[in-house]
């Protein structure tokens, strides 16, 4: 049997019970054990999807009413691209739920705030205890803890942060640096000449290659921790254990990296 190494997209799909991704992910895991996911996936989740729920909650919290909050979200720079899109989708889903519920229309804002806080907390909690999935590869820099309200009523990550613990070295970079031959292979695999132009031109691809090159040149002790998240998919390719495949809903980004290391990526 081949094991599964879940990336962040699959963790989100299962934890949020998104269909069909979540159901397929669960089915895949049942027949492809052991199933593991690294703390790095939770780290990405906190700075990604969980942060989006919190940001939308906080935009609504400081707005006079849902209409004003929606306008504020629409004003986010289009350069934020997918993140902006996700925030608008999260807002719309929450608003639909509030209007579908029986009750006073004046309570829509309050209901939406509760819904958003609940979704952020459920996602964060469920991602920590996915059925039949072990969380592996501890990170000293991982900012674990609860998603809570600050004294002003805004929703915040643990220690008022969505990113790594600042005083710690980036453990993700250290793991990757342990195998310098693989590090070199991934840098080559991300060279624009090795990639489909569609992937090569992506902002994330370019940032990823830059982060890996910086790690190669400076080593993990001097690695700029602000780039921890840019390692992204490279972390999963490098750290997928022998006998497992990277399980992802984003094959196009994972395949070139996995291929370069003689590993495999599968979609559930
Ligand atoms: Zn880090």
Short mmCIF file of C-alpha atoms and ligand atoms in Angstrom, two decimals:
data_model
loop_
_atom_site.label_atom_id
_atom_site.label_comp_id
_atom_site.label_asym_id
_atom_site.label_seq_id
_atom_site.Cartn_x
_atom_site.Cartn_y
_atom_site.Cartn_z
CA UNK A 1 0.00 0.00 0.00
CA UNK A 2 1.17 3.54 -0.78
CA UNK A 3 0.96 6.14 1.94
CA UNK A 4 -0.51 9.64 1.57
CA UNK A 5 1.19 12.91 2.42
CA UNK A 6 -1.56 15.54 2.48
CA UNK A 7 -0.88 19.03 1.26
CA UNK A 8 -2.78 22.06 2.58
CA UNK A 9 -5.46 22.00 -0.13
CA UNK A 10 -6.54 18.47 0.83
CA UNK A 11 -6.48 19.30 4.56
CA UNK A 12 -8.81 22.25 3.88
CA UNK A 13 -11.15 20.22 1.69
CA UNK A 14 -11.55 17.51 4.32
CA UNK A 15 -11.73 19.86 7.32
CA UNK A 16 -14.31 22.11 5.65
CA UNK A 17 -16.21 19.13 4.19
CA UNK A 18 -16.02 20.64 0.73
CA UNK A 19 -17.66 18.47 -1.94
CA UNK A 20 -16.46 16.56 -3.81
CA UNK A 21 -12.83 17.29 -2.77
CA UNK A 22 -13.28 16.47 0.91
CA UNK A 23 -15.20 13.25 0.38
CA UNK A 24 -12.74 12.06 -2.26
CA UNK A 25 -9.83 12.94 0.01
CA UNK A 26 -11.29 10.88 2.85
CA UNK A 27 -11.90 7.92 0.55
CA UNK A 28 -8.35 8.11 -0.82
CA UNK A 29 -6.86 8.18 2.67
CA UNK A 30 -8.83 5.13 3.73
CA UNK A 31 -7.10 3.00 1.11
CA UNK A 32 -3.71 4.75 1.12
CA UNK A 33 -2.31 4.45 4.62
CA UNK A 34 -0.37 5.62 6.47
CA UNK A 35 -1.77 9.11 5.91
CA UNK A 36 0.28 11.99 7.25
CA UNK A 37 0.34 15.73 6.98
CA UNK A 38 3.16 18.01 8.14
CA UNK A 39 2.82 20.86 10.61
CA UNK A 40 3.83 22.98 7.64
CA UNK A 41 0.33 22.39 6.19
CA UNK A 42 -1.22 23.81 9.37
CA UNK A 43 1.19 26.71 9.19
CA UNK A 44 0.01 27.43 5.62
CA UNK A 45 -3.59 26.97 6.65
CA UNK A 46 -3.31 29.54 9.46
CA UNK A 47 -1.76 32.15 7.20
CA UNK A 48 -4.12 31.23 4.36
CA UNK A 49 -7.69 30.05 4.73
CA UNK A 50 -8.05 30.70 8.49
CA UNK A 51 -6.68 34.20 8.06
CA UNK A 52 -9.20 34.86 5.29
CA UNK A 53 -12.12 33.98 7.59
CA UNK A 54 -10.69 36.24 10.30
CA UNK A 55 -10.07 39.12 7.87
CA UNK A 56 -13.62 38.95 6.56
CA UNK A 57 -14.96 38.76 10.11
CA UNK A 58 -12.93 41.81 11.11
CA UNK A 59 -13.93 43.80 8.02
CA UNK A 60 -17.58 43.16 8.88
CA UNK A 61 -17.02 43.86 12.57
CA UNK A 62 -15.66 47.34 11.93
CA UNK A 63 -18.27 48.14 9.26
CA UNK A 64 -21.59 49.82 9.94
CA UNK A 65 -23.46 47.06 8.11
CA UNK A 66 -22.86 44.13 5.72
CA UNK A 67 -23.22 46.35 2.65
CA UNK A 68 -20.41 48.60 3.79
CA UNK A 69 -18.24 45.57 4.59
CA UNK A 70 -18.81 44.13 1.14
CA UNK A 71 -17.78 47.40 -0.48
CA UNK A 72 -14.62 47.41 1.63
CA UNK A 73 -13.80 43.88 0.51
CA UNK A 74 -14.45 44.78 -3.11
CA UNK A 75 -12.04 47.67 -2.79
CA UNK A 76 -9.17 45.28 -1.98
CA UNK A 77 -6.59 45.61 -4.71
CA UNK A 78 -7.19 43.25 -7.65
CA UNK A 79 -3.46 42.46 -7.30
CA UNK A 80 -4.45 40.29 -4.36
CA UNK A 81 -6.12 38.09 -6.96
CA UNK A 82 -7.15 34.75 -5.54
CA UNK A 83 -7.09 36.01 -1.96
CA UNK A 84 -9.51 38.84 -2.81
CA UNK A 85 -11.74 36.36 -4.62
CA UNK A 86 -11.72 33.99 -1.63
CA UNK A 87 -12.67 36.78 0.76
CA UNK A 88 -15.62 37.80 -1.39
CA UNK A 89 -16.74 34.18 -1.65
CA UNK A 90 -16.48 33.66 2.10
CA UNK A 91 -18.48 36.84 2.66
CA UNK A 92 -21.17 35.80 0.17
CA UNK A 93 -21.52 32.30 1.66
CA UNK A 94 -21.91 33.75 5.12
CA UNK A 95 -24.44 36.30 3.96
CA UNK A 96 -26.50 33.65 2.18
CA UNK A 97 -26.54 31.56 5.33
CA UNK A 98 -27.70 34.54 7.41
CA UNK A 99 -30.52 35.38 4.99
CA UNK A 100 -31.59 31.75 4.71
CA UNK A 101 -32.01 31.51 8.47
CA UNK A 102 -35.38 32.53 9.89
CA UNK A 103 -35.32 35.64 12.01
CA UNK A 104 -34.95 39.36 12.06
CA UNK A 105 -33.10 40.94 9.13
CA UNK A 106 -31.57 43.43 11.58
CA UNK A 107 -29.57 40.57 13.03
CA UNK A 108 -27.81 39.73 9.76
CA UNK A 109 -24.54 41.36 10.77
CA UNK A 110 -24.44 39.60 14.13
CA UNK A 111 -25.34 36.26 12.59
CA UNK A 112 -22.67 36.63 9.95
CA UNK A 113 -20.06 37.49 12.58
CA UNK A 114 -20.96 34.37 14.54
CA UNK A 115 -20.93 32.22 11.42
CA UNK A 116 -17.49 33.49 10.34
CA UNK A 117 -15.97 33.01 13.79
CA UNK A 118 -17.43 29.52 13.96
CA UNK A 119 -16.10 28.58 10.55
CA UNK A 120 -12.60 29.87 11.35
CA UNK A 121 -12.56 27.95 14.63
CA UNK A 122 -14.02 24.75 13.23
CA UNK A 123 -11.58 24.68 10.35
CA UNK A 124 -8.59 25.28 12.62
CA UNK A 125 -9.74 22.68 15.15
CA UNK A 126 -10.71 20.00 12.62
CA UNK A 127 -7.47 20.39 10.67
CA UNK A 128 -5.62 19.39 13.87
CA UNK A 129 -7.51 16.12 14.20
CA UNK A 130 -8.34 14.71 10.80
CA UNK A 131 -9.50 11.12 11.01
CA UNK A 132 -6.72 8.58 10.32
CA UNK A 133 -4.19 11.34 9.60
CA UNK A 134 -1.06 11.82 11.73
CA UNK A 135 0.54 15.26 11.96
CA UNK A 136 4.30 14.93 11.51
CA UNK A 137 7.51 16.94 11.17
CA UNK A 138 7.28 19.34 14.11
CA UNK A 139 8.27 22.95 13.45
CA UNK A 140 9.91 25.02 16.18
CA UNK A 141 8.61 28.15 14.48
CA UNK A 142 4.99 26.96 14.27
CA UNK A 143 2.59 29.37 15.93
CA UNK A 144 0.07 26.90 17.38
CA UNK A 145 -2.80 27.74 19.69
CA UNK A 146 -6.33 29.07 19.54
CA UNK A 147 -8.05 31.47 17.18
CA UNK A 148 -9.53 34.01 19.61
CA UNK A 149 -10.98 37.48 19.95
CA UNK A 150 -8.70 40.32 20.97
CA UNK A 151 -9.96 42.84 23.57
CA UNK A 152 -11.46 44.94 20.76
CA UNK A 153 -13.53 42.05 19.43
CA UNK A 154 -11.45 41.29 16.34
CA UNK A 155 -10.65 37.67 15.51
CA UNK A 156 -6.92 36.89 15.71
CA UNK A 157 -4.57 33.97 15.33
CA UNK A 158 -2.59 32.53 18.28
CA UNK A 159 -0.39 35.16 19.97
CA UNK A 160 -2.07 37.77 17.81
CA UNK A 161 -0.37 36.40 14.69
CA UNK A 162 -1.05 34.28 11.61
CA UNK A 163 2.59 33.60 10.81
CA UNK A 164 5.61 31.83 12.33
CA UNK A 165 7.01 32.64 15.78
CA UNK A 166 9.43 35.44 15.07
CA UNK A 167 12.07 34.51 17.63
CA UNK A 168 12.56 30.99 16.21
CA UNK A 169 14.57 29.88 13.21
CA UNK A 170 12.54 28.67 10.22
CA UNK A 171 12.40 24.90 10.82
CA UNK A 172 10.83 24.27 7.41
CA UNK A 173 13.90 25.74 5.72
CA UNK A 174 16.16 23.59 7.92
CA UNK A 175 14.35 20.39 6.90
CA UNK A 176 14.71 21.22 3.21
CA UNK A 177 18.37 22.20 3.61
CA UNK A 178 19.13 18.75 5.06
CA UNK A 179 19.11 17.33 1.53
CA UNK A 180 21.12 19.75 -0.60
CA UNK A 181 20.99 17.54 -3.66
CA UNK A 182 17.18 17.68 -3.61
CA UNK A 183 17.33 21.43 -3.01
CA UNK A 184 19.43 21.88 -6.16
CA UNK A 185 17.06 19.66 -8.14
CA UNK A 186 14.04 21.70 -7.10
CA UNK A 187 15.72 24.97 -8.05
CA UNK A 188 16.41 23.57 -11.53
CA UNK A 189 12.89 22.19 -11.82
CA UNK A 190 11.49 25.68 -11.16
CA UNK A 191 13.69 27.35 -13.78
CA UNK A 192 11.36 28.98 -16.35
CA UNK A 193 12.94 26.88 -19.12
CA UNK A 194 11.86 23.66 -17.37
CA UNK A 195 8.25 24.70 -16.86
CA UNK A 196 5.05 25.22 -18.77
CA UNK A 197 4.89 29.02 -19.27
CA UNK A 198 1.58 29.07 -17.39
CA UNK A 199 3.32 27.76 -14.26
CA UNK A 200 6.59 29.59 -14.85
CA UNK A 201 4.88 32.97 -14.99
CA UNK A 202 3.02 32.53 -11.72
CA UNK A 203 4.07 34.90 -8.99
CA UNK A 204 4.20 32.00 -6.48
CA UNK A 205 6.51 29.95 -8.69
CA UNK A 206 8.96 32.82 -8.99
CA UNK A 207 8.84 33.56 -5.28
CA UNK A 208 9.35 29.87 -4.51
CA UNK A 209 12.46 29.59 -6.66
CA UNK A 210 13.85 32.76 -5.13
CA UNK A 211 13.27 31.44 -1.60
CA UNK A 212 14.96 28.12 -2.41
CA UNK A 213 17.94 29.88 -3.99
CA UNK A 214 18.27 32.08 -0.95
CA UNK A 215 18.20 29.01 1.27
CA UNK A 216 20.86 27.33 -0.86
CA UNK A 217 23.10 30.40 -0.71
CA UNK A 218 22.66 31.44 2.93
CA UNK A 219 21.70 28.26 4.77
CA UNK A 220 18.76 27.87 7.16
CA UNK A 221 20.24 29.92 10.02
CA UNK A 222 20.24 33.06 7.89
CA UNK A 223 17.12 32.24 5.91
CA UNK A 224 14.71 35.16 5.87
CA UNK A 225 11.75 33.84 7.89
CA UNK A 226 9.43 36.07 5.92
CA UNK A 227 9.95 33.65 3.04
CA UNK A 228 8.87 30.55 4.98
CA UNK A 229 5.48 30.49 3.28
CA UNK A 230 7.06 30.95 -0.15
CA UNK A 231 8.67 27.50 0.23
CA UNK A 232 5.12 26.18 -0.13
CA UNK A 233 4.82 23.24 -2.49
CA UNK A 234 8.57 22.65 -2.39
CA UNK A 235 8.21 21.66 1.26
CA UNK A 236 5.77 18.87 0.37
CA UNK A 237 7.89 17.50 -2.49
CA UNK A 238 11.06 17.55 -0.38
CA UNK A 239 9.49 16.14 2.78
CA UNK A 240 7.11 13.52 1.38
CA UNK A 241 8.37 10.29 3.00
CA UNK A 242 9.54 7.34 0.90
CA UNK A 243 6.58 5.07 0.17
CA UNK A 244 4.08 7.94 0.14
CA UNK A 245 2.72 10.25 -2.54
CA UNK A 246 1.92 13.94 -2.19
CA UNK A 247 -1.86 14.19 -2.08
CA UNK A 248 -3.03 17.51 -3.51
CA UNK A 249 -5.85 19.15 -5.42
CA UNK A 250 -3.23 21.29 -7.16
CA UNK A 251 -1.33 18.85 -9.35
CA UNK A 252 0.06 21.36 -11.81
CA UNK A 253 2.25 23.04 -9.21
CA UNK A 254 3.29 19.87 -7.39
CA UNK A 255 4.09 17.57 -10.29
CA UNK A 256 7.22 19.36 -11.62
CA UNK A 257 8.76 19.42 -8.12
CA UNK A 258 7.85 15.82 -7.30
CA UNK A 259 9.10 14.56 -10.67
CA UNK A 260 12.44 16.26 -10.13
CA UNK A 261 12.87 14.29 -6.90
CA UNK A 262 11.61 10.99 -8.28
CA UNK A 263 8.42 11.29 -6.23
CA UNK A 264 4.76 11.24 -7.10
CA UNK A 265 1.82 13.61 -6.66
CA UNK A 266 -1.78 12.39 -6.86
CA UNK A 267 -5.16 14.05 -6.76
CA UNK A 268 -7.73 12.26 -4.56
ZN1 LIG B 1 8.62 29.19 9.41
#
